[in-house]
Short mmCIF file of C-alpha atoms in Angstrom, two decimals:
data_model
loop_
_atom_site.label_atom_id
_atom_site.label_comp_id
_atom_site.label_asym_id
_atom_site.label_seq_id
_atom_site.Cartn_x
_atom_site.Cartn_y
_atom_site.Cartn_z
CA MET R 1 0.00 0.00 0.00
CA LYS R 2 1.16 3.54 -0.76
CA MET R 3 0.74 6.01 2.09
CA LEU R 4 1.06 9.80 2.14
CA VAL R 5 1.97 11.42 5.46
CA THR R 6 1.69 15.20 5.45
CA GLY R 7 3.83 16.76 8.15
CA GLY R 8 5.72 13.47 8.04
CA ALA R 9 9.03 14.90 9.27
CA GLY R 10 7.35 16.46 12.28
CA PHE R 11 6.84 15.06 15.74
CA ILE R 12 3.78 12.85 15.27
CA GLY R 13 4.20 12.37 11.53
CA SER R 14 7.74 11.00 11.79
CA ASN R 15 6.77 8.47 14.45
CA LEU R 16 3.88 7.35 12.25
CA THR R 17 6.13 7.18 9.19
CA GLU R 18 8.60 4.92 11.00
CA ILE R 19 5.86 2.45 11.87
CA LEU R 20 4.39 2.48 8.37
CA VAL R 21 7.83 1.71 6.91
CA GLU R 22 8.36 -1.06 9.48
CA ASN R 23 5.03 -2.51 8.36
CA GLY R 24 6.27 -2.69 4.76
CA HIS R 25 4.34 0.20 3.22
CA GLU R 26 5.52 2.58 0.53
CA VAL R 27 5.52 6.02 2.13
CA VAL R 28 5.60 9.54 0.70
CA VAL R 29 6.35 12.30 3.21
CA LEU R 30 5.36 15.91 2.58
CA ASP R 31 6.86 18.45 4.98
CA ASN R 32 7.96 22.09 4.79
CA LEU R 33 10.46 21.53 7.65
CA PHE R 34 9.06 24.40 9.71
CA LEU R 35 8.52 22.24 12.80
CA GLY R 36 9.89 19.02 11.34
CA LYS R 37 13.41 17.96 10.49
CA LYS R 38 14.83 15.25 8.28
CA GLU R 39 16.76 13.82 11.25
CA ASN R 40 13.42 12.63 12.65
CA LEU R 41 13.27 10.25 9.68
CA SER R 42 16.83 8.94 9.96
CA SER R 43 15.72 5.35 10.54
CA ALA R 44 13.40 5.42 7.52
CA VAL R 45 15.08 7.87 5.15
CA ASP R 46 16.24 5.19 2.72
CA SER R 47 12.75 3.71 2.50
CA ILE R 48 10.62 6.79 1.83
CA GLU R 49 10.05 9.44 -0.80
CA PHE R 50 10.59 12.82 0.85
CA VAL R 51 9.00 15.90 -0.70
CA GLU R 52 9.88 19.27 0.79
CA GLY R 53 6.84 21.45 0.38
CA ASP R 54 3.68 22.86 1.92
CA VAL R 55 0.11 21.56 2.09
CA CYS R 56 -1.00 25.04 1.08
CA ASP R 57 0.69 24.46 -2.29
CA ARG R 58 -2.35 23.07 -4.07
CA GLN R 59 -0.52 22.04 -7.25
CA LEU R 60 2.12 20.13 -5.29
CA VAL R 61 -0.48 18.32 -3.18
CA PHE R 62 -2.24 17.15 -6.35
CA GLU R 63 1.07 16.05 -7.91
CA ILE R 64 2.07 13.82 -5.02
CA MET R 65 -1.39 12.34 -4.49
CA LYS R 66 -1.23 10.13 -7.58
CA ASP R 67 -1.43 6.40 -6.78
CA VAL R 68 -1.76 7.03 -3.01
CA ASP R 69 -3.99 4.57 -1.16
CA TYR R 70 -4.27 6.25 2.26
CA VAL R 71 -3.50 9.75 3.57
CA PHE R 72 -2.48 10.60 7.11
CA HIS R 73 -2.87 14.36 7.35
CA GLN R 74 -0.67 15.54 10.21
CA ALA R 75 0.58 18.86 8.79
CA ALA R 76 -0.69 21.75 10.87
CA ALA R 77 -0.01 24.96 12.70
CA SER R 78 -0.16 22.99 15.91
CA SER R 79 0.11 25.44 18.79
CA SER R 80 -1.82 28.48 19.94
CA PRO R 81 1.22 30.83 20.03
CA MET R 82 1.68 30.36 16.28
CA PHE R 83 -1.68 32.04 15.76
CA ALA R 84 -0.69 35.12 17.74
CA LYS R 85 2.24 35.56 15.37
CA ASP R 86 0.45 34.92 12.06
CA LEU R 87 -3.28 34.32 12.39
CA ARG R 88 -4.07 34.31 8.67
CA GLY R 89 -1.18 32.04 7.76
CA ALA R 90 -1.86 29.58 10.57
CA VAL R 91 -5.56 29.30 9.72
CA ALA R 92 -4.65 28.76 6.06
CA VAL R 93 -2.40 25.83 6.95
CA ASN R 94 -5.07 24.17 9.09
CA VAL R 95 -8.10 24.79 6.90
CA ASP R 96 -6.91 25.38 3.33
CA GLY R 97 -4.28 22.67 3.74
CA LEU R 98 -6.90 20.07 4.58
CA ILE R 99 -9.13 21.21 1.72
CA ASN R 100 -6.24 20.73 -0.73
CA VAL R 101 -5.67 17.23 0.64
CA LEU R 102 -9.36 16.30 0.45
CA GLU R 103 -9.84 17.53 -3.11
CA ALA R 104 -6.68 15.83 -4.37
CA ALA R 105 -7.60 12.61 -2.55
CA LYS R 106 -11.03 12.59 -4.15
CA MET R 107 -9.62 13.20 -7.63
CA TYR R 108 -7.15 10.33 -7.35
CA GLY R 109 -9.44 7.81 -5.68
CA VAL R 110 -7.71 7.63 -2.29
CA LYS R 111 -9.33 5.00 -0.09
CA ARG R 112 -9.42 7.10 3.10
CA VAL R 113 -8.04 10.30 4.62
CA VAL R 114 -7.24 10.28 8.35
CA HIS R 115 -6.93 13.83 9.66
CA ALA R 116 -5.76 15.16 13.00
CA CYS R 117 -7.68 17.42 15.35
CA THR R 118 -7.05 18.39 18.98
CA SER R 119 -8.63 17.94 22.39
CA SER R 120 -8.25 21.71 22.81
CA ILE R 121 -11.61 22.11 21.06
CA TYR R 122 -13.35 20.89 24.23
CA GLY R 123 -12.24 24.00 26.12
CA ASN R 124 -13.28 24.01 29.75
CA ASN R 125 -16.09 21.51 29.38
CA PRO R 126 -16.46 19.11 32.32
CA VAL R 127 -14.26 16.02 32.09
CA PRO R 128 -14.23 13.40 30.74
CA HIS R 129 -14.58 14.80 27.23
CA SER R 130 -16.75 12.75 24.89
CA GLU R 131 -17.02 13.08 21.12
CA ASP R 132 -20.71 14.03 21.25
CA MET R 133 -20.09 16.86 23.72
CA HIS R 134 -20.72 20.46 22.63
CA VAL R 135 -17.29 21.89 21.88
CA GLU R 136 -16.00 25.25 23.12
CA PRO R 137 -12.76 26.13 21.30
CA PRO R 138 -10.96 28.58 23.62
CA ASN R 139 -8.63 30.13 21.04
CA ALA R 140 -7.99 30.57 17.32
CA TYR R 141 -5.86 27.43 17.14
CA ALA R 142 -8.62 25.21 18.50
CA ALA R 143 -11.25 26.99 16.39
CA SER R 144 -9.27 26.39 13.20
CA LYS R 145 -8.78 22.71 14.01
CA PHE R 146 -12.48 22.25 14.72
CA ALA R 147 -13.38 24.06 11.49
CA ALA R 148 -11.07 21.72 9.56
CA GLU R 149 -12.49 18.66 11.30
CA HIS R 150 -16.04 19.73 10.46
CA ILE R 151 -15.10 20.41 6.84
CA GLY R 152 -13.58 16.94 6.65
CA ARG R 153 -16.79 15.35 7.86
CA ILE R 154 -19.00 17.39 5.52
CA TYR R 155 -16.72 16.77 2.55
CA SER R 156 -16.92 13.05 3.20
CA ALA R 157 -20.73 13.10 3.34
CA GLU R 158 -21.10 15.22 0.20
CA ASN R 159 -18.39 13.71 -1.98
CA GLY R 160 -18.11 10.07 -0.97
CA LEU R 161 -14.47 10.33 0.10
CA GLU R 162 -13.89 8.34 3.29
CA THR R 163 -12.48 10.39 6.15
CA VAL R 164 -11.84 9.79 9.84
CA GLY R 165 -10.98 12.52 12.35
CA LEU R 166 -8.84 12.01 15.45
CA ARG R 167 -8.82 14.34 18.44
CA TYR R 168 -5.39 14.10 20.06
CA PHE R 169 -4.92 14.56 23.79
CA SER R 170 -1.57 16.11 24.92
CA VAL R 171 0.82 14.07 22.81
CA TYR R 172 4.43 13.67 23.99
CA GLY R 173 7.37 11.42 23.11
CA PRO R 174 10.43 11.04 20.85
CA HIS R 175 11.17 13.40 17.92
CA GLU R 176 9.67 16.44 19.65
CA LYS R 177 12.88 18.48 19.97
CA ALA R 178 12.32 20.40 16.73
CA LYS R 179 9.09 21.87 18.14
CA GLY R 180 11.08 23.77 20.77
CA LYS R 181 8.83 26.14 22.70
CA PHE R 182 5.79 24.60 20.98
CA ALA R 183 6.51 21.15 22.41
CA ASN R 184 4.39 19.36 25.00
CA THR R 185 4.76 20.30 28.65
CA VAL R 186 6.29 16.94 29.52
CA SER R 187 9.15 17.42 27.09
CA GLN R 188 9.71 21.08 27.95
CA PHE R 189 9.87 20.30 31.67
CA MET R 190 12.27 17.42 31.01
CA TRP R 191 14.63 19.54 28.89
CA ASP R 192 14.73 22.23 31.58
CA MET R 193 15.27 19.83 34.45
CA LYS R 194 17.91 17.78 32.63
CA ASP R 195 19.93 20.98 32.13
CA GLY R 196 19.44 22.09 35.73
CA ARG R 197 16.93 24.81 34.92
CA THR R 198 13.79 25.45 36.94
CA PRO R 199 10.60 24.67 35.02
CA VAL R 200 7.91 27.34 35.14
CA ILE R 201 4.30 26.38 35.86
CA PHE R 202 1.33 28.70 35.37
CA GLY R 203 -0.80 28.63 38.52
CA ASP R 204 -0.35 26.07 41.28
CA GLY R 205 0.35 23.00 39.14
CA SER R 206 -2.98 21.34 39.84
CA GLN R 207 -4.13 21.59 36.22
CA THR R 208 -4.39 18.18 34.57
CA ARG R 209 -3.91 16.71 31.12
CA ASP R 210 -4.51 13.33 29.53
CA PHE R 211 -0.92 12.79 28.35
CA THR R 212 -0.72 10.39 25.39
CA PHE R 213 2.45 8.75 24.10
CA VAL R 214 3.16 9.41 20.44
CA ARG R 215 3.40 5.75 19.40
CA ASP R 216 -0.11 5.18 20.72
CA VAL R 217 -1.25 8.10 18.55
CA ALA R 218 0.46 6.53 15.54
CA ALA R 219 -1.29 3.24 16.28
CA ALA R 220 -4.66 5.02 16.39
CA ASN R 221 -3.98 6.53 12.96
CA ILE R 222 -3.27 3.14 11.43
CA LEU R 223 -6.44 1.68 12.91
CA ALA R 224 -8.42 4.68 11.65
CA ALA R 225 -7.15 4.05 8.12
CA LYS R 226 -7.97 0.37 7.97
CA ARG R 227 -11.01 -0.17 10.22
CA PRO R 228 -14.11 -0.80 8.06
CA GLY R 229 -17.39 1.05 8.52
CA ILE R 230 -16.13 4.14 10.36
CA SER R 231 -15.98 6.77 7.61
CA GLY R 232 -17.18 10.16 8.80
CA GLN R 233 -16.54 9.31 12.43
CA ILE R 234 -14.57 11.32 14.99
CA PHE R 235 -12.57 9.66 17.77
CA ASN R 236 -10.75 10.79 20.88
CA VAL R 237 -7.16 9.59 21.08
CA GLY R 238 -6.16 9.59 24.73
CA THR R 239 -5.50 7.29 27.65
CA GLY R 240 -8.53 7.94 29.80
CA VAL R 241 -6.17 8.89 32.68
CA SER R 242 -5.17 12.43 33.65
CA LYS R 243 -2.21 13.69 35.66
CA SER R 244 -1.39 17.11 37.06
CA PHE R 245 1.63 19.21 36.13
CA ASN R 246 2.87 18.65 39.68
CA ASP R 247 2.66 14.90 39.05
CA ILE R 248 4.82 15.37 35.94
CA ILE R 249 7.48 17.21 37.95
CA ASP R 250 7.53 14.39 40.51
CA MET R 251 7.88 11.72 37.81
CA LEU R 252 10.65 13.62 36.05
CA ASN R 253 12.54 14.19 39.29
CA ALA R 254 12.36 10.45 39.94
CA GLY R 255 13.48 9.58 36.41
CA LEU R 256 16.28 12.13 36.23
CA GLY R 257 17.49 11.67 39.80
CA THR R 258 16.89 15.35 40.56
CA SER R 259 14.98 17.23 43.24
CA ILE R 260 13.96 20.38 41.39
CA THR R 261 11.05 22.50 42.60
CA PRO R 262 9.21 24.35 39.84
CA LYS R 263 8.60 28.09 39.82
CA TYR R 264 4.91 28.93 40.08
CA VAL R 265 3.75 32.12 38.36
CA ASN R 266 0.45 33.81 37.64
CA ASN R 267 -1.21 32.43 34.53
CA PRO R 268 -1.13 35.03 31.72
CA ILE R 269 -3.17 32.96 29.25
CA LYS R 270 -6.78 33.94 28.62
CA ASN R 271 -9.34 31.12 28.41
CA TYR R 272 -6.79 28.71 29.84
CA VAL R 273 -7.97 25.10 29.81
CA LYS R 274 -7.77 23.72 33.35
CA ASP R 275 -8.31 20.00 32.76
CA THR R 276 -8.49 17.51 29.91
CA LEU R 277 -9.46 13.85 30.01
CA ALA R 278 -10.53 11.65 27.11
CA ASP R 279 -13.64 9.56 27.22
CA THR R 280 -12.17 6.58 25.38
CA ARG R 281 -15.25 4.36 25.10
CA LYS R 282 -16.13 5.19 21.49
CA ALA R 283 -12.55 4.68 20.30
CA GLU R 284 -12.33 1.37 22.15
CA LYS R 285 -15.64 0.09 20.77
CA MET R 286 -15.62 1.33 17.16
CA LEU R 287 -11.94 1.87 16.40
CA GLY R 288 -10.51 -0.93 18.50
CA PHE R 289 -8.03 1.53 20.02
CA ARG R 290 -6.77 1.52 23.58
CA ALA R 291 -3.60 3.36 24.62
CA ARG R 292 -0.90 0.88 25.66
CA ILE R 293 1.85 3.08 27.09
CA SER R 294 1.36 4.56 30.56
CA LEU R 295 2.69 8.00 31.45
CA GLU R 296 5.24 6.40 33.76
CA GLU R 297 6.52 4.18 30.94
CA GLY R 298 6.55 7.03 28.46
CA ILE R 299 8.50 9.35 30.74
CA LYS R 300 11.00 6.59 31.46
CA GLU R 301 11.56 6.15 27.71
CA ILE R 302 12.03 9.82 26.84
CA VAL R 303 14.34 10.35 29.83
CA SER R 304 16.42 7.36 28.73
CA LEU R 305 16.60 8.67 25.15
CA GLU R 306 17.60 12.12 26.32
CA GLU R 307 20.31 10.78 28.62
CA SER R 308 21.70 8.60 25.81
CA ARG R 309 22.42 11.79 23.84
CA MET R 310 24.48 13.34 26.65
#
């Protein structure tokens, strides 16, 4: 099978690409290398076709879509701060980029497009967050991702192209370094603490997230591509377990052998989301997905990988 991974040199896309190659698939990666880097694909570089380019380049998207069986659309402006810097450009990536992918996929008879959304669309709804819950995007980033998700579902219904949307919950893991200040809290705290710096927490550290290891997210994508009878559906991709930022500090101290106390500061972010937690029942029942890697196991792995580079 021939697979296209947009954003395939990025954090989630590169982990997914590695697994697809391991599974024997032909893989085309499209990435503009803004948040991705070719080094993320070092283990698969000889087995893929890499195309440097942007999902907003409509002609290029159509050119590379020929003969593709499945699309994993991971390319995105994937963090709220990006929208403060360039609102129009970030929205274009998230919305126009998906439209280009959908139209090209329809033209070339792609079997299914799996596209990524975010748990941020739930805002400060009560937890756990279920897929049928009324969403409350708290910022432009979340609003653009929800708009794209909704377009994907409508396009599928109107044009017969199979699509599946995945709402990611706080993804962390290997290959995140290139995201820098846009990386997940777990990774940012680890980088600070490893180098002896004090991590900064907004508020008192009691806020919680459903932290999901990146290989579990990749596994959910593969299931979403192949599972029959789920076109047009939306699924949460999380663990169903939440931990506080203070819990993360404790786990990292244990893993790194440190005893660093974070610095607590007033929260400057408007509409800050206090808690996230995935209701995983729909994904378990219809998608056959259950996260396999606990937060403790995931932190142990990324700490080990980081220490191996020292």
